[in-house]
Coordinates of C-alpha atoms and ligand atoms in Angstrom, one line a residue:
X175 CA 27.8 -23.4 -46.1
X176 CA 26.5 -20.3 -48.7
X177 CA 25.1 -22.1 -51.2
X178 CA 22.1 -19.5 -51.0
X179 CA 24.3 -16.5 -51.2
X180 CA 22.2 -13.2 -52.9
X181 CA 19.3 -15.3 -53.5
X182 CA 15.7 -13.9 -51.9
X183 CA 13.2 -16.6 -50.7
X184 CA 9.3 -16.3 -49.4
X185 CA 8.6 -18.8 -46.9
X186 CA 5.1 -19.1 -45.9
X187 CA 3.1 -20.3 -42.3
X188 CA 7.2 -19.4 -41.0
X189 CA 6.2 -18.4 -37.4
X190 CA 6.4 -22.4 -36.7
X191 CA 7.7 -25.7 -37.4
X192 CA 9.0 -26.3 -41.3
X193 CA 8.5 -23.2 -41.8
X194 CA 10.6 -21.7 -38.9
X195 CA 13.2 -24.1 -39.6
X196 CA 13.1 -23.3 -43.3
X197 CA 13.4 -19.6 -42.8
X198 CA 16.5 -19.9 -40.1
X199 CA 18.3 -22.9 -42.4
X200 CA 18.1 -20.6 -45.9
X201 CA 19.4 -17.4 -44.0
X202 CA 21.8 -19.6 -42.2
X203 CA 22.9 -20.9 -45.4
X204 CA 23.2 -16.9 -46.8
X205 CA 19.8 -16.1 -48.3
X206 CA 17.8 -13.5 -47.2
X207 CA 13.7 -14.1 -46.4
X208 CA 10.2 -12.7 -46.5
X209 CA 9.0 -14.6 -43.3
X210 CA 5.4 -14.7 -43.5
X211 CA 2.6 -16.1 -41.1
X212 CA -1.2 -15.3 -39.3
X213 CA 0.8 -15.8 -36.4
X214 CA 2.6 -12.0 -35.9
X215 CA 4.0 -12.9 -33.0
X216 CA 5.7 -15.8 -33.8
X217 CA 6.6 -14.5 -37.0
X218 CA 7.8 -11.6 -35.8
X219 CA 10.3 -13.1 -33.3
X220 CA 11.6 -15.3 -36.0
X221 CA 12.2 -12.7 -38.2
X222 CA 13.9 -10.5 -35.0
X223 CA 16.3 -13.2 -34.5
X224 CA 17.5 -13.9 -37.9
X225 CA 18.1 -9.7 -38.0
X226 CA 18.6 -7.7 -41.1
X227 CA 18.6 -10.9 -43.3
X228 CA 15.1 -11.3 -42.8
X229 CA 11.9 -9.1 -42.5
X230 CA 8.0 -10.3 -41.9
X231 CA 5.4 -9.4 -43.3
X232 CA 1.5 -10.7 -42.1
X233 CA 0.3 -12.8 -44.9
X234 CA -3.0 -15.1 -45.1
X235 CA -2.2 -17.4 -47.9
X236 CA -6.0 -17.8 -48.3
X237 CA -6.2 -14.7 -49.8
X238 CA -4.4 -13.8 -52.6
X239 CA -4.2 -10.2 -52.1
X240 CA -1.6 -10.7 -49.2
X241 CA 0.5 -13.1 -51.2
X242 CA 0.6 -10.6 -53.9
X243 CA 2.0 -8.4 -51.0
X244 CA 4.7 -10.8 -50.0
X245 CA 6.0 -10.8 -53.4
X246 CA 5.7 -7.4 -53.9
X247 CA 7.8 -6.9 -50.7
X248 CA 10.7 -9.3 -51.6
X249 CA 10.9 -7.3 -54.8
X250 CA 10.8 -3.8 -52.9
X251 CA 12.8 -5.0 -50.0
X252 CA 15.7 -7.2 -51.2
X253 CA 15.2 -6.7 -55.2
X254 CA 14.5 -9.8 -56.8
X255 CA 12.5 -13.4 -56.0
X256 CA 14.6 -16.5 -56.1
X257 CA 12.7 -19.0 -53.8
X258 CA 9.0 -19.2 -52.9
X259 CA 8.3 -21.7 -50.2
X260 CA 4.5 -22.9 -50.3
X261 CA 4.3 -24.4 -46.5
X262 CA 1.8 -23.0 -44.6
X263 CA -0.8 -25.2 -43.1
X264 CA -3.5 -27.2 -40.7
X265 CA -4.3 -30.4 -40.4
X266 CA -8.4 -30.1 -39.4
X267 CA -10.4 -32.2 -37.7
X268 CA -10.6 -36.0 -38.2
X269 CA -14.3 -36.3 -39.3
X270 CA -16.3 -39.5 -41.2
X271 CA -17.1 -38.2 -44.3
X272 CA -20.8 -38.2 -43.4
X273 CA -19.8 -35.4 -40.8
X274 CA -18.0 -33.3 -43.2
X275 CA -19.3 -30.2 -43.9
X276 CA -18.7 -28.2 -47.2
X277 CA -17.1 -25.2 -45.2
X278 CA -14.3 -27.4 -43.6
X279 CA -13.7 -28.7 -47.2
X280 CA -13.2 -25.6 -49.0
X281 CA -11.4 -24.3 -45.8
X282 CA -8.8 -27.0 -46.2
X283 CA -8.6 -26.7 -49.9
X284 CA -8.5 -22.5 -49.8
X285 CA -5.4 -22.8 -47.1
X286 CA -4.0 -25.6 -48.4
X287 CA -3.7 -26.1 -52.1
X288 CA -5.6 -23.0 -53.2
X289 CA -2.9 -21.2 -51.2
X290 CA 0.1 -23.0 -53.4
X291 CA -1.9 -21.6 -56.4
X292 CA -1.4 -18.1 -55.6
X293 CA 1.9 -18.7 -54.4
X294 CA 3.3 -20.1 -57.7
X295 CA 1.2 -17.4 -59.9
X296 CA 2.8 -14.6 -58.2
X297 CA 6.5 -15.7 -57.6
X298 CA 6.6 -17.0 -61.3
X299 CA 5.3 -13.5 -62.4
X300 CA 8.7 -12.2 -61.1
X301 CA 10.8 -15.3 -61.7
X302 CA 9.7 -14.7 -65.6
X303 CA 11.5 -11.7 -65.8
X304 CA 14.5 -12.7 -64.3
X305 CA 14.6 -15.7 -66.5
X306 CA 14.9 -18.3 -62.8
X307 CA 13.4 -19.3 -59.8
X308 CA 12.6 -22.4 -57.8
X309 CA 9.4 -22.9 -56.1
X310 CA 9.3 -25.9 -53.0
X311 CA 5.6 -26.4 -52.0
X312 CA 4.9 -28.5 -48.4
X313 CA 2.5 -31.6 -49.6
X314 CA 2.3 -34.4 -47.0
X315 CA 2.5 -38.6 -47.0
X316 CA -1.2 -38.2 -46.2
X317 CA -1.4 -37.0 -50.3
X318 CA -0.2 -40.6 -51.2
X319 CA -1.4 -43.2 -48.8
X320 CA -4.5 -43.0 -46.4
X321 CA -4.5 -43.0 -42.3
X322 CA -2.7 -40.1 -42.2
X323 CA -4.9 -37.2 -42.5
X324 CA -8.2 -36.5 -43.0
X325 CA -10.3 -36.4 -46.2
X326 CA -10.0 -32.7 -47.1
X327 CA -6.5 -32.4 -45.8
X328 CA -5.3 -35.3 -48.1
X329 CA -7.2 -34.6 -50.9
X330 CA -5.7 -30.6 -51.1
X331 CA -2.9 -32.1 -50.3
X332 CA -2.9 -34.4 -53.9
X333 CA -3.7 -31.9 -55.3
X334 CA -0.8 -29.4 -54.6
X335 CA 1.2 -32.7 -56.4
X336 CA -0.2 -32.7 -59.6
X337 CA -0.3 -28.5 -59.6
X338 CA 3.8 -28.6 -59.0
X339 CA 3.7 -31.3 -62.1
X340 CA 1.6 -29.0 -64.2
X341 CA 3.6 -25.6 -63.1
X342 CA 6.9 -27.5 -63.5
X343 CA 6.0 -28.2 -67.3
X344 CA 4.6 -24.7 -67.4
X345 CA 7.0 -22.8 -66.3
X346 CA 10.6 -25.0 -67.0
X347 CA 10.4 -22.3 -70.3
X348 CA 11.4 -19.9 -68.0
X349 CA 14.2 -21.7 -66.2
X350 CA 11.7 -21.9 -63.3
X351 CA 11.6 -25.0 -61.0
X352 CA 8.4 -26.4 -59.3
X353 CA 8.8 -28.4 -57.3
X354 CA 7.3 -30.7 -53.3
X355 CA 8.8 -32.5 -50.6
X356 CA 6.3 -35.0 -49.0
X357 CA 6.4 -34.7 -45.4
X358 CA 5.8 -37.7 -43.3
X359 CA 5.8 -37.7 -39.2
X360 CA 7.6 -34.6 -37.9
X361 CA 7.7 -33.1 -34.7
X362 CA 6.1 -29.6 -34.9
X363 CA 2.5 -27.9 -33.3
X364 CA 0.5 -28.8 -36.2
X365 CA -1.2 -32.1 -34.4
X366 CA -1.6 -29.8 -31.2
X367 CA -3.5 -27.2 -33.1
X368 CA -5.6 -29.4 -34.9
X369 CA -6.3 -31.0 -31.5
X370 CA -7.5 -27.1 -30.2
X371 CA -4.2 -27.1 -27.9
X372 CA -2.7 -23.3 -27.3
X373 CA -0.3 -21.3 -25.5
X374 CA 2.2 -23.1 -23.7
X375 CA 0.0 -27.1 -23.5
X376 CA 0.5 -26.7 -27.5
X377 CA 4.3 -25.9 -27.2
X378 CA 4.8 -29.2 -24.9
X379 CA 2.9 -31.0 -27.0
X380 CA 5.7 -30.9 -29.5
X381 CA 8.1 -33.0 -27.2
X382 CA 5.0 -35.4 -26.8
X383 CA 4.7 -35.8 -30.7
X384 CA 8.4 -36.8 -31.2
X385 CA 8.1 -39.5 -28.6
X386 CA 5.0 -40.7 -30.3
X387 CA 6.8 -40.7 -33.9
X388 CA 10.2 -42.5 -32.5
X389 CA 8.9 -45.6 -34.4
X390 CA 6.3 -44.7 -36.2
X391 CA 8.5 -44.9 -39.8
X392 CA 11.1 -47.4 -40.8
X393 CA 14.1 -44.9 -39.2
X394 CA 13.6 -45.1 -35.5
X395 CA 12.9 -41.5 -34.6
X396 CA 10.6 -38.3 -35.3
X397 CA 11.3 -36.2 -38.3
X398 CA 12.2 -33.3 -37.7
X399 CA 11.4 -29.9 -38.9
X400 CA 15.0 -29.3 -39.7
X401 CA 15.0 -32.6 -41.9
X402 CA 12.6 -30.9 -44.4
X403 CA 14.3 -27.6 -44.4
X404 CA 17.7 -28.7 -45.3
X405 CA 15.6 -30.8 -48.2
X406 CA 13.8 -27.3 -49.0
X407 CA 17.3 -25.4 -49.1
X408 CA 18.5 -28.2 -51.4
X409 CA 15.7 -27.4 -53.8
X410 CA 16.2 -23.9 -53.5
X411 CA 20.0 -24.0 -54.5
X412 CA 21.4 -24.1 -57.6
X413 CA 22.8 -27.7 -56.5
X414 CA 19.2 -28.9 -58.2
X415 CA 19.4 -27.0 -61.1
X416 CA 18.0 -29.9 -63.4
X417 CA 15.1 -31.4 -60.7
X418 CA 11.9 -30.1 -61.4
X419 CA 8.3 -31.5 -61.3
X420 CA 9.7 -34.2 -58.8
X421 CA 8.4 -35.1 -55.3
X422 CA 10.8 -35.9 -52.8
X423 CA 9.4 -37.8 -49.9
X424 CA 11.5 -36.6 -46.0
X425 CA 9.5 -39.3 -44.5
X426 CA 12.2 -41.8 -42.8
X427 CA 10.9 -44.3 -44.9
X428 CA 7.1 -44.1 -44.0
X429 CA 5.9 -45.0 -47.7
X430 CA 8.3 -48.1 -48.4
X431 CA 5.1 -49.9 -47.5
X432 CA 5.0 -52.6 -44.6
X433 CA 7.6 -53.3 -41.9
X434 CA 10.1 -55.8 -42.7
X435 CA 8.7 -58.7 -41.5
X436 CA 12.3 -60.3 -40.2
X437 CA 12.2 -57.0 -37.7
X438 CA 8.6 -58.5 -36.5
X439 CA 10.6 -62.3 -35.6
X440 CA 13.1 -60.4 -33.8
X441 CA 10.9 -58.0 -31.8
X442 CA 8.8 -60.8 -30.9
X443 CA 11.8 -63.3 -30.0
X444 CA 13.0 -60.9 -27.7
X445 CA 9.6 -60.1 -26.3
X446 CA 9.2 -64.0 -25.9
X447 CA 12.9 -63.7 -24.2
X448 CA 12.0 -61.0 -21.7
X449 CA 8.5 -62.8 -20.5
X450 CA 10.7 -65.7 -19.8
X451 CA 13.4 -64.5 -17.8
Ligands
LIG110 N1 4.3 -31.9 -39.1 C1 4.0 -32.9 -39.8 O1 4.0 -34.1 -39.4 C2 3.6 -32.7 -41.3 C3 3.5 -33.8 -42.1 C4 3.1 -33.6 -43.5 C5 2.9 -32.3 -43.9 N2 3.1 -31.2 -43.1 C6 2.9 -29.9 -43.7 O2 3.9 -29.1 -43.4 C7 3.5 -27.7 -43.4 C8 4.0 -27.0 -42.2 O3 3.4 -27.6 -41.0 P1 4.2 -27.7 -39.6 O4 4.2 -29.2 -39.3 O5 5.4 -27.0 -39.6 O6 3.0 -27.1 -38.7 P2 3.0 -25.8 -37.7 O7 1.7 -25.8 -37.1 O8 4.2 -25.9 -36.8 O9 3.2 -24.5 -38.7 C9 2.2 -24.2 -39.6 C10 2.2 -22.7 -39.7 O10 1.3 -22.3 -40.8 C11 0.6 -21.2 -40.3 N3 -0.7 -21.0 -41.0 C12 -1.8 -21.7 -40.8 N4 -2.8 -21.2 -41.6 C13 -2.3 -20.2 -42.3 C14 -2.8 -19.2 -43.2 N5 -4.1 -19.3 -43.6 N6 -1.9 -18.3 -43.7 C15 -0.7 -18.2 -43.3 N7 -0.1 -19.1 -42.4 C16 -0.9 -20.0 -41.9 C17 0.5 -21.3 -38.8 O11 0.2 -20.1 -38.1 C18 1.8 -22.0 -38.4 O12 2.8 -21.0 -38.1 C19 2.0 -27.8 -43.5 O13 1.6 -27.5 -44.8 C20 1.7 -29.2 -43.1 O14 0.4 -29.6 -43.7 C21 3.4 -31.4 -41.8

């Protein structure tokens, strides 16, 4: 598959997870990529292995100087911008809103939808002059139900919906697509981290999350990180060419709403089944 032959992508928070998956599936499928992260290590290694396709660059998407950078070296290093990926993220702490502080607010809202913000401002800066571009930012299914992250999370989370929306009427002049996939349950680091897990404790706790996720959505297994890059690559082709604005949920059927209730009767009559034999 080439789909994403020529084109030049940004992929932020791609040392791990999405993100790593993103960056390998769009170079896989022909583009080349900015691979950006905190984590130089990671990052690094992920940009090593995908070779001359790819190049990293550090970038803290809390501060809008670096993302500037990023852009600036797609621009300088491959030419052009066709894809900026908005991913990069942490969950924080569960806290009762009585025990959250204003720092771990505008924490979650600076790396996780002020972030987006500077992503979209400066790939649309270069996506103007070329006269395209398509822009994928990483919400969650915590930004459209509750349970599934905590307050600041979900709320930046929202918010980087209704910012793709605006964008997306903004910038469709342009021929510039905004637009989010909506995460649910997926197999990566990011519940280890938030848990204060490193080194090699945080990479086994990824095997640990999948086994925990196997039925915690309507399809019985963990997403994985792959699921939403291959939705991310779709976004970034020209196969989408008229979706923007949009919000495509890679959550195996986590927001349907509650579990068919004739798969509760049979669970339970072959529960009742096993205590009896
Ligand atoms: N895994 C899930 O279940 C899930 C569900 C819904 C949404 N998401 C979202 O998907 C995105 C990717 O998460 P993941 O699950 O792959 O987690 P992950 O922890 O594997 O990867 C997140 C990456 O973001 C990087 N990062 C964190 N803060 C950063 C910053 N300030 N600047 C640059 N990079 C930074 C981390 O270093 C890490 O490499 C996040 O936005 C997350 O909120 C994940």
């Amino acid at each position: 598959m080439s789909d994403l032959n020529g084109k030049v992508a940004i992929v932020t928070g791609a040392a791990s997870g999405i993100g790593a998956a993103t960056a390998r599936t769009l170079v896989a499928r022909g583009a080349r990529v900015v691979v950006t992260d905190i984590d130089d290590e990671r990052g690094a290694d992920v940009a090593d292995e995908l070779g001359d396709r790819a190049v990293y660059q550090h970038t803290d998407v809390c501060r809008e100087g670096d993302v500037e950078s990023a852009v600036a070296l797609a621009t300088g290093w491959f030419g052009r911008l066709d894809c900026m990926v908005n991913n990069a993220g942490r969950v924080g702490r569960w806290t009762f809103l009585e025990d959250t502080d204003a720092d771990e607010w505008d924490d979650a809202f600076a790396t996780l939808a002020r972030s987006v913000f500077f992503g979209i401002k400066h790939a649309a800066r270069v996506m103007r002059d070329q006269g395209s571009g398509s822009i994928v930012n990483v919400s969650s299914v915590a930004a459209v139900r509750t349970g599934f992250g905590p307050h600041p999370y979900s709320a930046a989370k929202a918010a980087v919906l209704q910012l793709t929306r605006t964008a997306a009427s903004e910038l469709a002049e342009y021929r510039i697509r905004v637009n989010s996939v909506v995460p649910g349950g997926v197999a990566t680091r990011i519940v280890g981290h938030g848990a204060g897990l490193s080194g090699d404790d945080l990479d086994q706790s990824v095997d640990a999350i999948r086994q925990g996720l196997h039925r915690f959505q309507p399809l019985p297994r963990a997403g994985e990180a792959e699921d939403l890059a291959h939705a991310i690559a779709f976004l970034a082709s020209d196969d989408s060419s008229f979706v923007t604005g949009q919000d495509i949920g890679v959550d195996g059927g986590l927001t349907l709403g509650r579990k068919w209730p004739a798969n509760y009767l049979a669970e339970a009559q072959a529960a009742s089944t096993r205590v009896q034999n």
